[in-house]
Amino acid sequence: MSVLLEARDLRKSFRRADGTVEVLRGVDFRLDPGQTAAITGNSGSGKSTLLNILGGLDTATSGEVLVDGIPLAVDDRDARVKWRAEGVGFVFQFHFLLPDFTALENLLVPVRSRGDVTPADRERALAFLDHMGLADRASHLPGELSGGEQQRVAVARAFMNRPALVLADEPFGNLDAANGARLGDLLMTLHRQEGVGLVLVTHDEHLAERAARRWHLADGRLQPGDGGGA
Ligand SMILES: Nc1ncnc2c1ncn2[C@@H]1O[C@H](COP(=O)(O)OP(=O)(O)OP(=O)(O)O)[C@@H](O)[C@H]1O
Ligand SMILES: [Mg+2]
């Protein structure tokens, strides 16, 4: 079976004037196409660092990331840029919506960065807003949306470009439990509907339980979580 994403012996250190911080110390990870994985871990354990490397936003100090079996070489900036622009959708803890763009326009940003926006793209964006319960909020600016609504736009945006993989870093960390659970449902539905691989960093046990694989990041390594990691 093909593997969508694989990490082999990833290590990451941050060098600073006052010393070196070793964050990742040999992370091995794999995700099949369309599979879900949840990563938990203490604050500062390196979860965001790992997601950034998997998504091509950052590079490892050593080790390999393979996409569809092909190494994402550290010195091949073009391949990394292509992977993060076309292969990956990101959801961050804080939504990073563009404040001067409406909800609909924000959904179309990743499409625009690849080329012209077609009527089919607009239809897809409107269908996503509808799915998110935001059909009547398409022309609202982020400042005219609630925090939960903004996060719903950010989740939908991650799927717009039909990525192979969505990386979500504490996507509901700033929402209350009820809103977080609701957005968790919407995220899982979109993931299934679109057949997209999903890596979810979360401290929410209920959300983590819904992933096929669970991992715990500690001491710079990924260990199988409560789901057995299998
Ligand atoms: N650019 C950097 N330079 C130096 N140290 C860094 C840098 N980025 C991250 N770190 C350190 O690496 C460690 C891991 O950070 P990271 O953001 O990956 O943690 P995290 O698991 O996502 O934490 P949280 O749950 O709080 O978001 C932290 O100790 C942090 O201080
Ligand atoms: Mg983090």
PDB file of N, CA, C and O and ligand atoms in Angstrom, residues 14-16 21 23 41-50 93 169-170 217, ligand 1:
ATOM      1  N   PHE A  14      17.280  23.709  17.893  1.00  0.00           N
ATOM      2  CA  PHE A  14      17.358  25.149  17.688  1.00  0.00           C
ATOM      3  C   PHE A  14      18.614  25.641  18.377  1.00  0.00           C
ATOM      4  O   PHE A  14      18.810  25.420  19.570  1.00  0.00           O
ATOM      5  N   ARG A  15      19.480  26.287  17.601  1.00  0.00           N
ATOM      6  CA  ARG A  15      20.713  26.817  18.162  1.00  0.00           C
ATOM      7  C   ARG A  15      20.482  28.254  18.615  1.00  0.00           C
ATOM      8  O   ARG A  15      19.922  29.052  17.868  1.00  0.00           O
ATOM      9  N   ARG A  16      20.861  28.514  19.815  1.00  0.00           N
ATOM     10  CA  ARG A  16      20.738  29.868  20.337  1.00  0.00           C
ATOM     11  C   ARG A  16      22.050  30.268  20.979  1.00  0.00           C
ATOM     12  O   ARG A  16      22.890  29.423  21.255  1.00  0.00           O
ATOM     13  N   VAL A  21      18.765  23.881  21.850  1.00  0.00           N
ATOM     14  CA  VAL A  21      17.567  23.181  22.327  1.00  0.00           C
ATOM     15  C   VAL A  21      17.297  22.019  21.382  1.00  0.00           C
ATOM     16  O   VAL A  21      17.044  22.230  20.204  1.00  0.00           O
ATOM     17  N   VAL A  23      14.830  19.539  20.230  1.00  0.00           N
ATOM     18  CA  VAL A  23      13.383  19.365  20.373  1.00  0.00           C
ATOM     19  C   VAL A  23      12.940  17.983  19.883  1.00  0.00           C
ATOM     20  O   VAL A  23      12.261  17.254  20.590  1.00  0.00           O
ATOM     21  N   GLY A  41       0.747  15.747  23.524  1.00  0.00           N
ATOM     22  CA  GLY A  41       2.053  15.965  24.139  1.00  0.00           C
ATOM     23  C   GLY A  41       2.025  17.241  24.948  1.00  0.00           C
ATOM     24  O   GLY A  41       1.220  18.141  24.677  1.00  0.00           O
ATOM     25  N   ASN A  42       2.903  17.333  25.925  1.00  0.00           N
ATOM     26  CA  ASN A  42       2.940  18.503  26.787  1.00  0.00           C
ATOM     27  C   ASN A  42       3.306  19.752  26.007  1.00  0.00           C
ATOM     28  O   ASN A  42       3.907  19.671  24.932  1.00  0.00           O
ATOM     29  N   SER A  43       2.982  20.883  26.584  1.00  0.00           N
ATOM     30  CA  SER A  43       3.389  22.151  26.006  1.00  0.00           C
ATOM     31  C   SER A  43       4.912  22.182  25.918  1.00  0.00           C
ATOM     32  O   SER A  43       5.591  21.826  26.879  1.00  0.00           O
ATOM     33  N   GLY A  44       5.431  22.549  24.751  1.00  0.00           N
ATOM     34  CA  GLY A  44       6.879  22.621  24.575  1.00  0.00           C
ATOM     35  C   GLY A  44       7.511  21.307  24.155  1.00  0.00           C
ATOM     36  O   GLY A  44       8.727  21.218  23.994  1.00  0.00           O
ATOM     37  N   SER A  45       6.693  20.259  23.951  1.00  0.00           N
ATOM     38  CA  SER A  45       7.263  18.956  23.597  1.00  0.00           C
ATOM     39  C   SER A  45       7.678  18.890  22.123  1.00  0.00           C
ATOM     40  O   SER A  45       8.384  17.959  21.721  1.00  0.00           O
ATOM     41  N   GLY A  46       7.240  19.853  21.316  1.00  0.00           N
ATOM     42  CA  GLY A  46       7.697  19.888  19.930  1.00  0.00           C
ATOM     43  C   GLY A  46       6.635  19.567  18.895  1.00  0.00           C
ATOM     44  O   GLY A  46       6.958  19.329  17.722  1.00  0.00           O
ATOM     45  N   LYS A  47       5.368  19.610  19.287  1.00  0.00           N
ATOM     46  CA  LYS A  47       4.290  19.240  18.363  1.00  0.00           C
ATOM     47  C   LYS A  47       4.211  20.195  17.168  1.00  0.00           C
ATOM     48  O   LYS A  47       4.119  19.756  16.020  1.00  0.00           O
ATOM     49  N   SER A  48       4.238  21.495  17.453  1.00  0.00           N
ATOM     50  CA  SER A  48       4.159  22.465  16.350  1.00  0.00           C
ATOM     51  C   SER A  48       5.406  22.383  15.478  1.00  0.00           C
ATOM     52  O   SER A  48       5.322  22.474  14.244  1.00  0.00           O
ATOM     53  N   THR A  49       6.546  22.189  16.122  1.00  0.00           N
ATOM     54  CA  THR A  49       7.796  22.039  15.372  1.00  0.00           C
ATOM     55  C   THR A  49       7.678  20.870  14.389  1.00  0.00           C
ATOM     56  O   THR A  49       8.044  20.989  13.215  1.00  0.00           O
ATOM     57  N   LEU A  50       7.143  19.753  14.862  1.00  0.00           N
ATOM     58  CA  LEU A  50       6.992  18.579  14.011  1.00  0.00           C
ATOM     59  C   LEU A  50       6.025  18.843  12.862  1.00  0.00           C
ATOM     60  O   LEU A  50       6.323  18.525  11.703  1.00  0.00           O
ATOM     61  N   GLN A  93      -3.937  27.196  15.457  1.00  0.00           N
ATOM     62  CA  GLN A  93      -4.731  27.462  16.660  1.00  0.00           C
ATOM     63  C   GLN A  93      -5.471  28.797  16.532  1.00  0.00           C
ATOM     64  O   GLN A  93      -6.626  28.911  16.887  1.00  0.00           O
ATOM     65  N   ASP A 169      -3.159  22.195  13.952  1.00  0.00           N
ATOM     66  CA  ASP A 169      -2.396  22.389  15.187  1.00  0.00           C
ATOM     67  C   ASP A 169      -3.303  23.023  16.235  1.00  0.00           C
ATOM     68  O   ASP A 169      -3.574  24.219  16.180  1.00  0.00           O
ATOM     69  N   GLU A 170      -3.788  22.227  17.177  1.00  0.00           N
ATOM     70  CA  GLU A 170      -4.715  22.727  18.211  1.00  0.00           C
ATOM     71  C   GLU A 170      -5.796  23.592  17.584  1.00  0.00           C
ATOM     72  O   GLU A 170      -5.963  24.754  17.970  1.00  0.00           O
ATOM     73  N   LEU A 217       3.892  12.655  21.880  1.00  0.00           N
ATOM     74  CA  LEU A 217       5.244  13.173  21.695  1.00  0.00           C
ATOM     75  C   LEU A 217       5.837  13.487  23.064  1.00  0.00           C
ATOM     76  O   LEU A 217       5.301  14.315  23.808  1.00  0.00           O
TER      77      LEU A 217
HETATM   78  N1  LIG B   1      12.809  29.214  16.796  1.00  0.00           N
HETATM   79  C1  LIG B   1      13.071  28.638  17.972  1.00  0.00           C
HETATM   80  N2  LIG B   1      14.237  28.870  18.614  1.00  0.00           N
HETATM   81  C2  LIG B   1      14.515  28.281  19.788  1.00  0.00           C
HETATM   82  N3  LIG B   1      13.700  27.420  20.425  1.00  0.00           N
HETATM   83  C3  LIG B   1      12.518  27.155  19.839  1.00  0.00           C
HETATM   84  C4  LIG B   1      12.139  27.741  18.590  1.00  0.00           C
HETATM   85  N4  LIG B   1      10.922  27.271  18.250  1.00  0.00           N
HETATM   86  C5  LIG B   1      10.549  26.440  19.248  1.00  0.00           C
HETATM   87  N5  LIG B   1      11.507  26.363  20.199  1.00  0.00           N
HETATM   88  C6  LIG B   1      11.455  25.538  21.414  1.00  0.00           C
HETATM   89  O1  LIG B   1      11.157  24.222  20.999  1.00  0.00           O
HETATM   90  C7  LIG B   1      10.300  23.593  21.940  1.00  0.00           C
HETATM   91  C8  LIG B   1       9.096  23.013  21.202  1.00  0.00           C
HETATM   92  O2  LIG B   1       8.272  24.052  20.733  1.00  0.00           O
HETATM   93  P1  LIG B   1       6.886  23.751  20.023  1.00  0.00           P
HETATM   94  O3  LIG B   1       6.287  25.037  19.656  1.00  0.00           O
HETATM   95  O4  LIG B   1       7.102  22.768  18.936  1.00  0.00           O
HETATM   96  O5  LIG B   1       6.077  23.037  21.211  1.00  0.00           O
HETATM   97  P2  LIG B   1       4.562  22.519  21.258  1.00  0.00           P
HETATM   98  O6  LIG B   1       4.594  21.081  21.631  1.00  0.00           O
HETATM   99  O7  LIG B   1       3.866  22.896  20.016  1.00  0.00           O
HETATM  100  O8  LIG B   1       3.973  23.348  22.493  1.00  0.00           O
HETATM  101  P3  LIG B   1       2.492  23.954  22.733  1.00  0.00           P
HETATM  102  O9  LIG B   1       1.624  22.797  23.156  1.00  0.00           O
HETATM  103  O10 LIG B   1       2.699  24.934  23.862  1.00  0.00           O
HETATM  104  O11 LIG B   1       2.027  24.607  21.474  1.00  0.00           O
HETATM  105  C9  LIG B   1       9.951  24.634  22.972  1.00  0.00           C
HETATM  106  O12 LIG B   1      10.717  24.380  24.122  1.00  0.00           O
HETATM  107  C10 LIG B   1      10.350  25.936  22.336  1.00  0.00           C
HETATM  108  O13 LIG B   1      10.795  26.843  23.298  1.00  0.00           O
END
